[in-house]
Short mmCIF file of N, CA, C and O in Angstrom, two decimals:
data_model
loop_
_atom_site.label_atom_id
_atom_site.label_comp_id
_atom_site.label_asym_id
_atom_site.label_seq_id
_atom_site.Cartn_x
_atom_site.Cartn_y
_atom_site.Cartn_z
N UNK V 2 -6.23 1.63 -17.16
CA UNK V 2 -5.84 0.70 -16.02
C UNK V 2 -6.92 0.46 -15.34
O UNK V 2 -7.03 -0.64 -14.76
N UNK V 3 -7.91 1.32 -15.10
CA UNK V 3 -8.96 1.08 -14.20
C UNK V 3 -9.88 0.11 -14.71
O UNK V 3 -10.57 -0.70 -14.17
N UNK V 4 -10.14 0.21 -16.05
CA UNK V 4 -10.84 -0.83 -16.73
C UNK V 4 -10.44 -2.31 -16.64
O UNK V 4 -11.10 -3.22 -16.47
N UNK V 5 -9.15 -2.25 -16.75
CA UNK V 5 -8.33 -3.51 -16.56
C UNK V 5 -8.36 -4.33 -15.16
O UNK V 5 -8.50 -5.34 -15.07
N UNK V 6 -8.38 -3.17 -14.22
CA UNK V 6 -8.53 -3.76 -12.92
C UNK V 6 -10.06 -4.27 -12.64
O UNK V 6 -10.14 -5.01 -11.65
N UNK V 7 -10.97 -3.74 -13.36
CA UNK V 7 -12.37 -4.15 -13.06
C UNK V 7 -12.84 -5.41 -13.93
O UNK V 7 -13.86 -5.85 -13.85
N UNK V 8 -11.94 -5.94 -14.60
CA UNK V 8 -12.22 -7.10 -15.64
C UNK V 8 -12.11 -8.46 -14.85
O UNK V 8 -11.25 -8.67 -14.02
N UNK V 9 -13.17 -9.29 -14.71
CA UNK V 9 -12.98 -10.57 -14.26
C UNK V 9 -11.88 -11.46 -14.80
O UNK V 9 -11.62 -11.50 -15.96
N UNK V 10 -11.16 -12.11 -13.92
CA UNK V 10 -10.09 -13.03 -14.14
C UNK V 10 -10.46 -14.42 -14.35
O UNK V 10 -11.06 -14.96 -13.41
N UNK V 11 -10.07 -15.07 -15.45
CA UNK V 11 -10.49 -16.42 -15.75
C UNK V 11 -9.66 -17.22 -14.85
O UNK V 11 -10.23 -18.67 -14.54
N UNK V 12 -8.69 -17.02 -14.32
CA UNK V 12 -7.93 -17.61 -13.33
C UNK V 12 -8.70 -18.10 -12.14
O UNK V 12 -8.37 -19.38 -11.62
N UNK V 13 -9.54 -17.29 -11.71
CA UNK V 13 -10.39 -17.63 -10.59
C UNK V 13 -11.38 -18.78 -10.88
O UNK V 13 -11.59 -19.74 -10.08
N UNK V 14 -11.82 -18.96 -12.04
CA UNK V 14 -12.69 -19.98 -12.49
C UNK V 14 -11.90 -21.31 -12.66
O UNK V 14 -12.29 -22.31 -12.14
N UNK V 15 -10.76 -21.27 -13.12
CA UNK V 15 -9.94 -22.27 -13.32
C UNK V 15 -9.47 -22.92 -11.86
O UNK V 15 -9.77 -24.21 -11.65
N UNK V 16 -9.19 -22.02 -10.88
CA UNK V 16 -8.99 -22.52 -9.68
C UNK V 16 -10.23 -23.28 -8.89
O UNK V 16 -10.17 -24.20 -8.25
N UNK V 17 -11.34 -22.54 -9.08
CA UNK V 17 -12.54 -22.87 -8.55
C UNK V 17 -12.82 -24.21 -9.22
O UNK V 17 -13.47 -25.14 -8.44
N UNK V 18 -12.68 -24.44 -10.53
CA UNK V 18 -12.91 -25.83 -11.04
C UNK V 18 -11.87 -26.80 -10.52
O UNK V 18 -12.48 -28.08 -10.32
N UNK V 19 -10.69 -26.67 -10.28
CA UNK V 19 -9.82 -27.67 -9.73
C UNK V 19 -10.26 -27.99 -8.35
O UNK V 19 -10.27 -29.18 -7.98
N UNK V 20 -10.71 -26.88 -7.44
CA UNK V 20 -11.15 -27.40 -6.20
C UNK V 20 -12.59 -28.06 -6.35
O UNK V 20 -12.75 -28.88 -5.30
N UNK V 21 -13.32 -27.78 -7.20
CA UNK V 21 -14.71 -28.42 -7.35
C UNK V 21 -14.23 -30.06 -7.68
O UNK V 21 -14.82 -30.83 -7.03
N UNK V 22 -13.52 -30.22 -8.66
CA UNK V 22 -12.92 -31.47 -8.92
C UNK V 22 -12.61 -32.31 -7.62
O UNK V 22 -12.68 -33.35 -7.48
N UNK V 23 -11.71 -31.51 -6.89
CA UNK V 23 -11.08 -32.21 -5.70
C UNK V 23 -12.11 -32.52 -4.75
O UNK V 23 -12.24 -33.58 -4.23
N UNK V 24 -13.18 -31.59 -4.62
CA UNK V 24 -14.33 -31.97 -3.83
C UNK V 24 -15.14 -33.20 -4.15
O UNK V 24 -15.49 -34.00 -3.45
N UNK V 25 -15.44 -33.20 -5.44
CA UNK V 25 -16.04 -34.37 -6.13
C UNK V 25 -15.18 -35.64 -5.93
O UNK V 25 -15.66 -36.60 -5.37
N UNK V 26 -13.90 -35.59 -6.09
CA UNK V 26 -13.01 -36.66 -5.73
C UNK V 26 -13.16 -37.23 -4.29
O UNK V 26 -13.05 -38.44 -4.10
N UNK V 27 -13.03 -36.18 -3.39
CA UNK V 27 -13.12 -36.64 -2.01
C UNK V 27 -14.35 -37.23 -1.69
O UNK V 27 -14.38 -38.29 -0.96
N UNK V 28 -15.48 -36.68 -2.29
CA UNK V 28 -16.71 -37.31 -2.07
C UNK V 28 -16.89 -38.66 -2.68
O UNK V 28 -17.43 -39.62 -1.98
N UNK V 29 -16.38 -38.92 -3.94
CA UNK V 29 -16.35 -40.28 -4.39
C UNK V 29 -15.68 -41.29 -3.71
O UNK V 29 -16.08 -42.53 -3.59
N UNK V 30 -14.58 -40.80 -3.21
CA UNK V 30 -13.58 -41.78 -2.35
C UNK V 30 -13.78 -41.71 -1.03
O UNK V 30 -12.72 -42.05 -0.10
N UNK V 31 -15.24 -41.34 -0.44
CA UNK V 31 -15.37 -41.25 0.98
C UNK V 31 -14.93 -42.60 1.76
O UNK V 31 -14.42 -42.50 2.76
N UNK V 32 -15.30 -43.68 1.21
CA UNK V 32 -15.19 -45.00 1.88
C UNK V 32 -13.67 -45.15 2.16
O UNK V 32 -13.34 -45.85 3.15
N UNK V 33 -12.74 -44.68 1.08
CA UNK V 33 -11.29 -45.14 1.44
C UNK V 33 -10.72 -43.90 2.53
O UNK V 33 -9.89 -44.51 3.22
N UNK V 34 -11.29 -42.84 2.43
CA UNK V 34 -10.87 -41.76 3.38
C UNK V 34 -11.29 -41.98 4.90
O UNK V 34 -10.65 -41.79 5.78
N UNK V 35 -12.58 -42.45 4.93
CA UNK V 35 -13.22 -42.55 6.33
C UNK V 35 -12.75 -43.90 6.97
O UNK V 35 -12.37 -43.91 8.14
N UNK V 36 -12.62 -44.96 6.29
CA UNK V 36 -12.36 -46.24 6.81
C UNK V 36 -13.68 -46.80 7.03
O UNK V 36 -14.82 -46.52 7.05
N UNK V 37 -13.45 -48.15 7.69
CA UNK V 37 -14.70 -49.16 7.62
C UNK V 37 -15.25 -48.73 9.11
O UNK V 37 -16.49 -48.92 9.18
N UNK V 38 -14.59 -48.22 10.10
CA UNK V 38 -15.09 -47.88 11.38
C UNK V 38 -15.57 -46.44 11.58
O UNK V 38 -16.25 -46.11 12.61
N UNK V 39 -15.34 -45.69 10.50
CA UNK V 39 -15.74 -44.29 10.57
C UNK V 39 -14.79 -43.28 11.47
O UNK V 39 -15.31 -42.20 11.87
N UNK V 40 -13.57 -43.81 11.58
CA UNK V 40 -12.65 -42.98 12.26
C UNK V 40 -12.14 -41.67 11.78
O UNK V 40 -11.79 -40.97 12.31
N UNK V 41 -12.38 -41.53 10.50
CA UNK V 41 -11.77 -40.28 9.70
C UNK V 41 -13.05 -39.53 9.33
O UNK V 41 -13.08 -38.58 8.28
N UNK V 42 -14.30 -39.58 9.81
CA UNK V 42 -15.41 -38.83 9.35
C UNK V 42 -15.37 -37.41 9.63
O UNK V 42 -15.88 -36.61 8.81
N UNK V 43 -14.76 -37.11 10.73
CA UNK V 43 -14.72 -35.52 11.07
C UNK V 43 -13.50 -34.79 10.08
O UNK V 43 -13.84 -33.80 9.46
N UNK V 44 -12.47 -35.65 9.83
CA UNK V 44 -11.55 -35.01 8.77
C UNK V 44 -12.25 -35.05 7.45
O UNK V 44 -11.92 -33.98 6.80
N UNK V 45 -12.94 -36.20 7.23
CA UNK V 45 -13.48 -35.99 5.91
C UNK V 45 -14.50 -34.74 5.81
O UNK V 45 -14.57 -34.10 4.61
N UNK V 46 -15.24 -34.53 6.79
CA UNK V 46 -16.13 -33.47 6.66
C UNK V 46 -15.41 -32.13 6.64
O UNK V 46 -15.91 -31.13 5.73
N UNK V 47 -14.45 -31.94 7.34
CA UNK V 47 -13.64 -30.67 7.36
C UNK V 47 -12.95 -30.55 5.94
O UNK V 47 -12.98 -29.44 5.31
N UNK V 48 -12.55 -31.63 5.31
CA UNK V 48 -11.74 -31.43 4.03
C UNK V 48 -12.71 -31.33 2.91
O UNK V 48 -12.52 -30.16 2.12
N UNK V 49 -13.82 -31.84 2.98
CA UNK V 49 -14.93 -31.54 1.88
C UNK V 49 -15.57 -30.11 2.20
O UNK V 49 -15.68 -29.44 1.20
N UNK V 50 -15.87 -29.84 3.31
CA UNK V 50 -16.37 -28.45 3.60
C UNK V 50 -15.24 -27.20 3.18
O UNK V 50 -15.74 -26.35 2.49
N UNK V 51 -14.03 -27.58 3.40
CA UNK V 51 -13.04 -26.50 3.07
C UNK V 51 -12.96 -26.42 1.49
O UNK V 51 -12.83 -25.29 1.02
N UNK V 52 -12.84 -27.47 0.64
CA UNK V 52 -12.99 -27.52 -0.63
C UNK V 52 -14.16 -26.81 -1.15
O UNK V 52 -14.07 -26.00 -2.31
N UNK V 53 -15.26 -27.18 -0.79
CA UNK V 53 -16.57 -26.47 -1.22
C UNK V 53 -16.62 -25.09 -0.90
O UNK V 53 -16.88 -24.19 -1.89
N UNK V 54 -16.23 -24.69 0.30
CA UNK V 54 -16.23 -23.14 0.62
C UNK V 54 -15.20 -22.62 -0.33
O UNK V 54 -15.40 -21.41 -0.65
N UNK V 55 -13.94 -23.09 -0.39
CA UNK V 55 -12.87 -22.48 -1.30
C UNK V 55 -13.47 -22.22 -2.70
O UNK V 55 -13.00 -21.31 -3.32
N UNK V 56 -14.16 -23.17 -3.07
CA UNK V 56 -14.59 -23.17 -4.50
C UNK V 56 -15.64 -22.04 -4.56
O UNK V 56 -15.63 -21.27 -5.55
N UNK V 57 -16.43 -21.89 -3.64
CA UNK V 57 -17.47 -20.70 -3.71
C UNK V 57 -16.71 -19.38 -3.52
O UNK V 57 -17.05 -18.43 -4.20
N UNK V 58 -15.73 -19.33 -2.62
CA UNK V 58 -15.09 -18.08 -2.70
C UNK V 58 -14.49 -17.64 -3.92
O UNK V 58 -14.36 -16.47 -4.35
N UNK V 59 -13.82 -18.68 -4.64
CA UNK V 59 -13.15 -18.21 -5.93
C UNK V 59 -14.25 -17.92 -6.87
O UNK V 59 -13.96 -16.91 -7.92
N UNK V 60 -15.26 -18.40 -6.79
CA UNK V 60 -16.35 -18.23 -7.90
C UNK V 60 -16.73 -16.81 -7.50
O UNK V 60 -17.15 -15.94 -8.41
N UNK V 61 -16.97 -16.35 -6.23
CA UNK V 61 -17.41 -14.99 -5.66
C UNK V 61 -16.34 -14.05 -6.37
O UNK V 61 -16.65 -13.10 -6.70
N UNK V 62 -15.03 -14.49 -6.27
CA UNK V 62 -13.97 -13.54 -6.70
C UNK V 62 -14.10 -13.33 -8.30
O UNK V 62 -13.71 -12.39 -8.83
N UNK V 63 -14.61 -14.28 -8.93
CA UNK V 63 -14.86 -14.14 -10.52
C UNK V 63 -16.10 -13.27 -10.65
O UNK V 63 -16.04 -12.38 -11.54
N UNK V 64 -17.13 -13.51 -9.96
CA UNK V 64 -18.48 -12.95 -10.18
C UNK V 64 -18.26 -11.23 -9.90
O UNK V 64 -18.91 -10.48 -10.29
N UNK V 65 -17.47 -11.20 -8.66
CA UNK V 65 -17.29 -9.77 -8.16
C UNK V 65 -15.87 -9.41 -8.39
O UNK V 65 -15.05 -9.45 -7.56
N UNK V 66 -15.59 -8.89 -9.50
CA UNK V 66 -14.01 -8.64 -9.92
C UNK V 66 -13.41 -7.56 -9.03
O UNK V 66 -12.11 -7.72 -8.80
N UNK V 67 -14.25 -6.70 -8.35
CA UNK V 67 -13.44 -5.66 -7.51
C UNK V 67 -12.79 -6.44 -6.28
O UNK V 67 -11.55 -6.11 -5.93
N UNK V 68 -13.38 -7.53 -5.84
CA UNK V 68 -12.88 -8.41 -4.68
C UNK V 68 -11.73 -9.09 -5.17
O UNK V 68 -10.65 -9.19 -4.46
N UNK V 69 -11.85 -9.72 -6.16
CA UNK V 69 -10.78 -10.63 -6.66
C UNK V 69 -9.62 -9.87 -7.15
O UNK V 69 -8.42 -10.20 -6.95
N UNK V 70 -9.83 -8.73 -7.69
CA UNK V 70 -8.85 -7.99 -8.30
C UNK V 70 -7.84 -7.16 -7.15
O UNK V 70 -6.90 -7.05 -7.20
N UNK V 71 -8.74 -6.96 -6.10
CA UNK V 71 -8.03 -6.42 -4.80
C UNK V 71 -7.10 -7.43 -4.10
O UNK V 71 -6.08 -7.12 -3.75
N UNK V 72 -7.61 -8.72 -4.28
CA UNK V 72 -6.52 -9.69 -3.87
C UNK V 72 -5.35 -9.90 -4.74
O UNK V 72 -4.25 -10.23 -4.40
N UNK V 73 -5.58 -9.48 -5.98
CA UNK V 73 -4.34 -9.55 -6.98
C UNK V 73 -3.36 -8.49 -6.84
O UNK V 73 -2.39 -8.44 -7.34
N UNK V 74 -3.79 -7.41 -6.04
CA UNK V 74 -2.80 -6.27 -5.97
C UNK V 74 -3.49 -4.95 -6.67
O UNK V 74 -2.46 -4.12 -6.87
N UNK V 75 -4.63 -5.08 -7.15
CA UNK V 75 -5.14 -3.63 -7.86
C UNK V 75 -5.78 -2.70 -6.84
O UNK V 75 -6.51 -1.91 -7.18
N UNK V 76 -5.31 -2.69 -5.53
CA UNK V 76 -5.75 -1.73 -4.57
C UNK V 76 -5.76 -0.30 -4.92
O UNK V 76 -6.66 0.42 -4.84
N UNK V 77 -4.68 0.11 -5.21
CA UNK V 77 -4.33 1.40 -5.45
C UNK V 77 -5.03 2.01 -6.75
O UNK V 77 -5.42 3.01 -6.73
N UNK V 78 -5.37 1.24 -7.78
CA UNK V 78 -6.13 1.38 -8.91
C UNK V 78 -7.43 1.62 -8.50
O UNK V 78 -8.21 2.45 -8.95
N UNK V 79 -8.00 0.78 -7.79
CA UNK V 79 -9.38 0.72 -7.49
C UNK V 79 -9.87 1.71 -6.45
O UNK V 79 -10.98 2.00 -6.46
N UNK V 80 -8.96 2.25 -5.64
CA UNK V 80 -9.41 3.16 -4.59
C UNK V 80 -9.55 4.61 -5.34
O UNK V 80 -8.77 5.01 -6.02
N UNK V 81 -10.67 5.08 -5.14
CA UNK V 81 -11.01 6.37 -5.75
C UNK V 81 -10.66 7.56 -4.68
O UNK V 81 -11.10 7.56 -3.60
N UNK V 82 -9.76 8.30 -5.08
CA UNK V 82 -9.35 9.45 -4.23
C UNK V 82 -10.17 10.78 -4.50
O UNK V 82 -10.56 10.95 -5.82
N UNK V 83 -10.46 11.40 -3.41
CA UNK V 83 -11.09 12.67 -3.50
C UNK V 83 -10.22 13.77 -4.26
O UNK V 83 -9.08 13.85 -3.86
N UNK V 84 -10.82 14.57 -5.05
CA UNK V 84 -9.91 15.57 -5.75
C UNK V 84 -9.44 16.57 -4.93
O UNK V 84 -8.43 17.33 -4.93
N UNK V 85 -10.23 16.81 -3.87
CA UNK V 85 -10.06 18.06 -2.87
C UNK V 85 -9.09 17.66 -1.78
O UNK V 85 -8.42 18.30 -1.17
N UNK V 86 -8.99 16.26 -1.59
CA UNK V 86 -8.09 15.70 -0.48
C UNK V 86 -6.74 15.18 -1.03
O UNK V 86 -6.82 14.50 -1.86
N UNK V 87 -5.70 15.62 -0.44
CA UNK V 87 -4.38 15.09 -0.54
C UNK V 87 -4.22 13.78 -0.06
O UNK V 87 -4.75 13.29 0.83
N UNK V 88 -3.76 12.80 -0.90
CA UNK V 88 -3.45 11.54 -0.59
C UNK V 88 -2.37 11.48 0.66
O UNK V 88 -1.39 12.09 0.50
N UNK V 89 -2.69 10.52 1.63
CA UNK V 89 -1.49 10.51 2.68
C UNK V 89 -0.63 9.23 2.56
O UNK V 89 0.15 9.06 3.42
N UNK V 90 -0.85 8.63 1.50
CA UNK V 90 -0.03 7.61 1.07
C UNK V 90 0.51 7.42 -0.23
O UNK V 90 -0.33 7.78 -1.18
N UNK V 91 1.63 6.95 -0.58
CA UNK V 91 2.24 6.73 -1.96
C UNK V 91 2.22 5.24 -2.11
O UNK V 91 2.43 4.51 -1.09
N UNK V 92 1.79 4.86 -3.24
CA UNK V 92 1.72 3.34 -3.61
C UNK V 92 2.80 2.96 -4.64
O UNK V 92 2.99 3.74 -5.52
N UNK V 93 3.30 1.77 -4.24
CA UNK V 93 4.13 1.05 -5.20
C UNK V 93 3.56 -0.29 -5.62
O UNK V 93 3.57 -1.14 -4.64
N UNK V 94 2.83 -0.32 -6.54
CA UNK V 94 2.17 -1.65 -6.81
C UNK V 94 0.88 -1.63 -5.96
O UNK V 94 0.01 -0.76 -5.90
N UNK V 95 0.86 -2.46 -4.87
CA UNK V 95 -0.22 -2.71 -4.03
C UNK V 95 0.28 -2.24 -2.41
O UNK V 95 -0.38 -2.45 -1.67
N UNK V 96 1.57 -2.02 -2.50
CA UNK V 96 2.09 -1.69 -1.16
C UNK V 96 2.37 -0.39 -0.87
O UNK V 96 2.99 0.44 -1.73
N UNK V 97 1.90 0.11 0.42
CA UNK V 97 2.09 1.40 0.57
C UNK V 97 3.28 1.78 1.13
O UNK V 97 3.74 0.98 1.87
N UNK V 98 4.05 2.78 0.70
CA UNK V 98 5.31 3.15 1.01
C UNK V 98 5.48 4.14 2.05
O UNK V 98 6.29 3.98 3.11
N UNK V 99 4.64 5.13 1.98
CA UNK V 99 4.77 6.42 2.83
C UNK V 99 3.59 6.70 3.56
O UNK V 99 2.58 6.82 2.84
N UNK V 100 3.64 6.75 4.77
CA UNK V 100 2.20 7.11 5.46
C UNK V 100 2.22 8.41 5.81
O UNK V 100 3.05 9.19 5.45
N UNK V 101 1.11 8.99 6.23
CA UNK V 101 0.84 10.31 6.57
C UNK V 101 1.82 10.66 7.63
O UNK V 101 2.35 12.05 7.57
N UNK V 102 2.11 10.01 8.57
CA UNK V 102 3.01 10.45 9.67
C UNK V 102 4.59 10.65 9.20
O UNK V 102 5.14 11.59 9.47
N UNK V 103 4.87 9.73 8.16
CA UNK V 103 6.26 9.96 7.73
C UNK V 103 6.19 11.25 6.75
O UNK V 103 7.22 11.93 6.82
N UNK V 104 5.14 11.62 6.01
CA UNK V 104 5.19 12.76 5.29
C UNK V 104 5.08 13.98 6.14
O UNK V 104 5.87 14.95 5.84
N UNK V 105 4.58 13.91 7.26
CA UNK V 105 4.38 15.05 8.26
C UNK V 105 5.91 15.30 8.73
O UNK V 105 6.30 16.36 8.93
N UNK V 106 6.65 14.01 9.25
CA UNK V 106 8.07 14.29 9.60
C UNK V 106 8.84 15.04 8.58
O UNK V 106 9.59 15.83 8.91
N UNK V 107 8.76 14.36 7.24
CA UNK V 107 9.47 14.90 6.22
C UNK V 107 9.26 16.56 5.95
O UNK V 107 10.19 17.42 5.86
N UNK V 108 7.83 16.86 6.19
CA UNK V 108 7.69 18.40 6.01
C UNK V 108 8.18 19.21 7.21
O UNK V 108 8.65 20.28 6.98
N UNK V 109 8.15 18.52 8.43
CA UNK V 109 8.78 19.23 9.55
C UNK V 109 10.35 19.40 9.27
O UNK V 109 10.83 20.46 9.70
N UNK V 110 11.02 18.37 8.76
CA UNK V 110 12.36 18.67 8.52
C UNK V 110 12.73 19.56 7.66
O UNK V 110 13.56 20.35 7.66
N UNK V 111 11.87 19.66 6.49
CA UNK V 111 12.03 20.65 5.43
C UNK V 111 11.83 22.09 6.13
O UNK V 111 12.70 22.98 5.77
N UNK V 112 10.88 22.33 6.81
CA UNK V 112 10.56 23.44 7.52
C UNK V 112 11.74 23.94 8.43
O UNK V 112 12.31 25.12 8.33
N UNK V 113 12.26 23.08 9.12
CA UNK V 113 13.42 23.29 10.06
C UNK V 113 14.74 23.66 9.16
O UNK V 113 15.32 24.57 9.56
N UNK V 114 14.95 22.78 8.19
CA UNK V 114 16.09 23.12 7.42
C UNK V 114 16.08 24.56 6.60
O UNK V 114 16.98 25.28 6.61
N UNK V 115 14.74 24.83 6.10
CA UNK V 115 14.46 26.15 5.56
C UNK V 115 14.80 27.46 6.48
O UNK V 115 15.57 28.35 6.28
N UNK V 116 14.44 27.06 7.80
CA UNK V 116 14.48 28.14 8.92
C UNK V 116 16.06 28.26 8.94
O UNK V 116 16.65 29.48 9.28
N UNK V 117 16.85 27.17 9.30
CA UNK V 117 18.22 27.07 9.60
C UNK V 117 18.94 27.93 8.51
O UNK V 117 19.99 28.72 8.66
N UNK V 118 18.50 27.62 7.20
CA UNK V 118 19.27 28.31 6.01
C UNK V 118 19.06 29.72 6.03
O UNK V 118 19.97 30.60 5.88
N UNK V 119 17.83 30.24 6.33
CA UNK V 119 17.59 31.63 6.58
C UNK V 119 18.36 32.28 7.54
O UNK V 119 18.90 33.33 7.33
N UNK V 120 18.42 31.51 8.60
CA UNK V 120 19.17 32.05 9.96
C UNK V 120 20.73 32.19 9.44
O UNK V 120 21.31 33.19 9.80
N UNK V 121 21.21 31.20 8.89
CA UNK V 121 22.73 31.25 8.55
C UNK V 121 22.91 32.28 7.52
O UNK V 121 24.00 33.04 7.48
N UNK V 122 21.88 32.44 6.64
CA UNK V 122 22.25 33.51 5.57
C UNK V 122 22.12 34.91 6.23
O UNK V 122 22.95 35.80 5.97
N UNK V 123 21.15 35.10 7.11
CA UNK V 123 21.12 36.41 7.95
C UNK V 123 22.47 36.75 8.72
O UNK V 123 23.10 37.72 8.79
N UNK V 124 22.95 35.55 9.44
CA UNK V 124 24.24 35.84 10.09
C UNK V 124 25.44 36.06 9.33
O UNK V 124 26.34 36.89 9.72
N UNK V 125 25.33 35.45 8.09
CA UNK V 125 26.34 35.58 7.12
C UNK V 125 26.44 37.11 6.75
O UNK V 125 27.36 37.76 6.56
N UNK V 126 25.36 37.62 6.36
CA UNK V 126 25.06 38.97 5.95
C UNK V 126 25.63 40.03 6.91
O UNK V 126 26.34 40.95 6.64
N UNK V 127 25.34 39.63 8.19
CA UNK V 127 25.75 40.45 9.24
C UNK V 127 27.24 40.46 9.50
O UNK V 127 27.86 41.45 9.83
N UNK V 128 27.82 39.35 9.34
CA UNK V 128 29.45 39.23 9.55
C UNK V 128 30.02 39.99 8.33
O UNK V 128 31.03 40.71 8.42
N UNK V 129 29.54 39.91 7.10
CA UNK V 129 29.97 40.45 6.07
C UNK V 129 29.80 42.21 6.23
O UNK V 129 30.77 42.91 5.94
N UNK V 130 28.80 42.60 6.80
CA UNK V 130 28.38 44.11 6.99
C UNK V 130 29.57 44.38 8.04
O UNK V 130 30.02 45.63 8.04
N UNK V 131 29.79 43.66 9.16
CA UNK V 131 30.73 44.01 10.20
C UNK V 131 32.05 44.15 9.62
O UNK V 131 32.94 44.96 9.96
N UNK V 132 32.53 43.20 8.75
CA UNK V 132 33.91 43.31 8.01
C UNK V 132 33.96 44.53 7.36
O UNK V 132 35.02 45.15 7.13
N UNK V 133 32.95 44.73 6.48
CA UNK V 133 33.05 46.02 5.57
C UNK V 133 33.10 47.31 6.40
O UNK V 133 33.87 48.30 5.87
N UNK V 134 32.64 47.32 7.58
CA UNK V 134 32.61 48.56 8.33
C UNK V 134 34.04 49.06 8.82
O UNK V 134 34.40 50.15 8.57
N UNK V 135 34.87 48.12 9.49
CA UNK V 135 36.09 48.54 9.77
C UNK V 135 37.04 48.95 8.71
O UNK V 135 37.91 49.79 8.81
N UNK V 136 36.86 48.41 7.64
CA UNK V 136 37.66 48.71 6.33
C UNK V 136 37.45 50.08 5.97
O UNK V 136 38.33 50.84 5.47
N UNK V 137 36.15 50.40 5.92
CA UNK V 137 35.88 51.89 5.45
C UNK V 137 36.23 52.89 6.71
O UNK V 137 36.70 53.98 6.22
N UNK V 138 36.23 52.57 7.89
CA UNK V 138 36.67 53.43 8.99
C UNK V 138 38.14 53.48 9.00
O UNK V 138 38.65 54.59 9.03
N UNK V 139 38.88 52.43 8.61
CA UNK V 139 40.37 52.62 8.53
C UNK V 139 40.76 53.43 7.42
O UNK V 139 41.66 54.22 7.56
N UNK V 140 40.12 53.38 6.30
CA UNK V 140 40.40 54.11 5.15
C UNK V 140 40.06 55.51 5.38
O UNK V 140 40.68 56.43 4.85
N UNK V 141 39.02 55.85 6.19
CA UNK V 141 38.72 57.31 6.36
C UNK V 141 39.62 58.00 7.28
O UNK V 141 39.97 59.13 7.04
N UNK V 142 40.31 57.19 8.26
CA UNK V 142 41.29 57.68 9.18
C UNK V 142 42.45 58.10 8.48
O UNK V 142 43.33 58.76 8.95
N UNK V 143 42.96 57.31 7.47
CA UNK V 143 44.26 57.44 6.88
C UNK V 143 44.21 58.58 5.97
O UNK V 143 44.30 59.69 6.01
#
């Protein structure tokens, strides 16, 4: 699964190509978008800049598969966990489910429940012992 997570995705190149064609189309039809008096030149510059930068980002995602696949949700596969350290989060896909604080609370609840079970078991043993004593004393007196 780790090898699959590090493989470059062709989808990023397809999206980059579409954005590049959009940028070329915007550049070719500049005179229609800007107008005769130049009132849309700022908007044209922003649209063209956005398309070019988006194209470059998607090419970067293809060239550096770690970044692109992280965007696609392969975070938990790509993170290397230390063998000596216990993970503080559980992952379902790319979303963390349980934080370290929730794990700590759960461990505290387990410890409290364990303590109360031991306490109740001890009290029960004492009650049974007290019930058994009078029966043996009554039988001795008779």
